[in-house]
Amino acid sequence: MIIDQTVEQCRDVLDLMPGEAIARAREKHPGIKGFGVFPVYAPVEIIHAAGLMPVGMFGAGNKVEISHADSRFQSFICSIAKSTLELFLRGDMEDFVGAVFSSICDVARNLSSVVHRNAPNIYVEYLHLPQSRISDATVAYTRMEFERFRKNLSHHLGRPIGNDAIAHSIGLYNKVRRLTRELYQHRKERPGSIAASELYAVVQAGTRIMPEEFIVLLEPFVEAVKQREVHERDCVNVVIEGAFCEQMPLGLIDVIEAAGCQVKDDDLAVGWRLFEDDVSTEGNGTAALADAYLSRTVYTSVRHDGDQPRTEGLVRRMKDAGSEAVIFAPAKFCEPALLDYVMFRQRLEKDNIAHLKVEFEEKMWTFESARTEMETFAESMLFD
Amino acid sequence: MITGGIDIGAKTIKVVLVEEGKILAKSLVPAGLDTDAATNQAVEDALSAANLKKDAVARFIATGTGRKTCPVTDNEVTEVSAAANGAVHVFPNCRTVVDVGAEEGRTIRCNEEGKVIDFAFNEKCAAGAGTFAEGMARALEVSLEELGPMSLRSNEAVPMNAQCAVFAESEVVTLIHNKTPREDIARAVLDAVASRIISMVRKVGFAPDIALIGGVALNPGFIAAMKRGLETEVLVPEEPEYVGALGAALSGI
C-alpha cells in the first residue's frame, strides 16, 4: 500500500513542470525559489543552504513541444539540451533564481552560455569540475571551485551562505543518499522487491522535492520495500549503463523488465546519489563536498579517472550486483555515453559478458522496436 | 507433435504448420486493417490445406510485429529469434541471417542451433525496407514484381546519393527527368536498399553462410545487389517469406 502510494505520488511529481514543483514546495516553504541543477553533478547542499530549492533539470520529457530551442541547436544535439533550453525560453523557469551547469560535455557547456544569453533574468553558474582526480593540485583546485560557487551565489543573493547552514544541508542530503543506497542495496540482494521503474520514479522525484519532505516520504518507503514479498522469476539480471544525464522514459524502463530482464543496478540520475558514503558535516562544508567529490564517488562517463578506469568500474558494478549482462542505454547523440560504449563493449567482450545497446530520446513514446530487441536479447540468454 | 507458427508482419500474415520438422501446410493473407480477422483467416487456410482441425495443433507460436496481439497463440517469440531458428533449419550451415520485410530489415548472427548471438535492426529508416522499393516501383510505373527482373537488365550502375527514402524518391524523379533508363533506376533503387542492409550486416559482423529471408528476398534484383555489395554468395530459400513463421513453429516443439 505504502509502496504503491509513494510511487504514485512520485510519478505525479515527475509530471510537474519546474514551476509547478516550486509551487508545491511553497506549501511547506513559503516564498522559496528554485535553482536548476543540470546533470550530472552539482553540490546541491550549497544551493539548499542558500535557502533555495535545488531542482534537477532533466529536460521536459514529452511534455513540451520544442519550437524555440531548435533555432539555437543543431538537429544532432541531444534532446535534454533542447528541452531544457525550451523551458527557459518559454518562461517556465520564472520561479528560479538561477541554474548550474558543469563540464560534462561540449553540449552542456554551450547550453549554459545559450541560457545565459537568452534568459537574462536567470543567474547562470558553470562549474569547472576537475577532469583528473589524481594530480596533487586537484584537491586545492576543487575546493577553490566549490568555494567560488558558494561565494558567487551568496553575492548574487545578497546574503551569506554559512558553514552551519551547509553542514545542515549536507546532513539532510546524506540521509537522502543513505536511504537511496539502502534501496539500491536491497534491490541487489532481493531483486524483484522493487521494479526498476518504481525505484527510478522515487529517486528522480527526490530531485524535485525539498530534502526535508523527501526524507519523510522515503523512510517508510524503504521499510515497506524491505518487507515486500518477492516472487522470483526466470529472467536475465542486468545493470543499466549510460543513462547518467538524459533520463530514460519510464515506459522504456518498464519494457526492459517486461521483456525478461531484471535490473539489479543502474546509473539513472547518478549525480544525485554520487557519493559512496556520507559527506563529512564537520569543518568547512565546501571543502568537505569537494573532498567527497574527489575521493568517495562512483565512476561516471563524464569524469576521467586514470587510476580507476570506468571499464573496470562497470565490471565491478556488475559483479557487486550479481548481474550477468549490461544494457547500454545512451541517449541519442550523448557523446560521453556513446564514446564510452566502445570501451565498455570491448571490455565486456573480453570476459564474454553479454550486452545490448538501446538508444532512447525524450520524446520516445512507442517502444515496440526496443521491446523486440530486449525480448530477443532475453530469449537468447534464457533459452539454450 | 504438430505446431503452428504465425508471423504477423506489417503487410502480410504467414502461418506454417510443422510436424517433426517437416512443413505440413502454409498460408499467407494480407494483414489489412483487421489483423485479428486476417490472422484467423490465415490459420484457417493453413489448417484447411493440411486437412486438420485446430485441436490437432499442439500449440501456436506467434512472432512478428503483431505478435503481442495475436488472437490465436499459446506463446510468442521475437521475429529475430524466429528468423534465426527458421533459417538454420532450412540451411544448417547458415550463421548470418538477413531478414528484410515490408517495414523493417534486420541482420542476425546465430550459432548452429539457430540461437541468436548478435543482431541489429534497420531502425526508423524506410530506405532499408521493402516498402521503399514498392514506392520507387510506383514512381517508375512498374509493379513491385517487375522491379527486380527489370533491374537485372541494367547496363549501368547509377549511384543514388540520398540516405533517406523521401530524398531518394526525388532523386528517382530527377533520374526519370534526365531520361535515365528505367532498368538503371530500378537497379539504383535496389542497390540503395541493399546498401542500408549491408551496413547493418557489417555492424553485426557476418560469417558464412548468409541466408536472405523475408518478403524482399523474393526480389531477384535485391538478391543480386546484396551479392554485389557483400561480394559473396547468399542463400535464398524457395519461399523466404515463410521462414519467420517456420522458425516460430519450430520453437514450439
Tab-separated table of C-alpha atoms in Angstrom, chain A residues 163-164 166-172 174 278-285 288:
chain	number	residue	atom	x	y	z
A	163	ASN	CA	29.095	26.844	7.233
A	164	ASP	CA	26.406	25.793	9.695
A	166	ILE	CA	25.883	23.967	4.617
A	167	ALA	CA	26.560	21.361	7.305
A	168	HIS	CA	22.825	21.112	7.980
A	169	SER	CA	22.116	20.655	4.262
A	170	ILE	CA	24.874	18.061	3.943
A	171	GLY	CA	23.239	16.202	6.827
A	172	LEU	CA	19.873	16.201	5.045
A	174	ASN	CA	23.433	12.483	3.442
A	278	ASP	CA	28.298	10.170	3.967
A	279	VAL	CA	29.937	13.528	3.369
A	280	SER	CA	31.530	14.988	6.493
A	281	THR	CA	29.455	17.585	8.308
A	282	GLU	CA	32.493	18.831	10.229
A	283	GLY	CA	34.606	21.856	9.316
A	284	ASN	CA	34.348	23.743	6.065
A	285	GLY	CA	31.328	22.473	4.116
A	288	ALA	CA	34.057	18.563	2.620
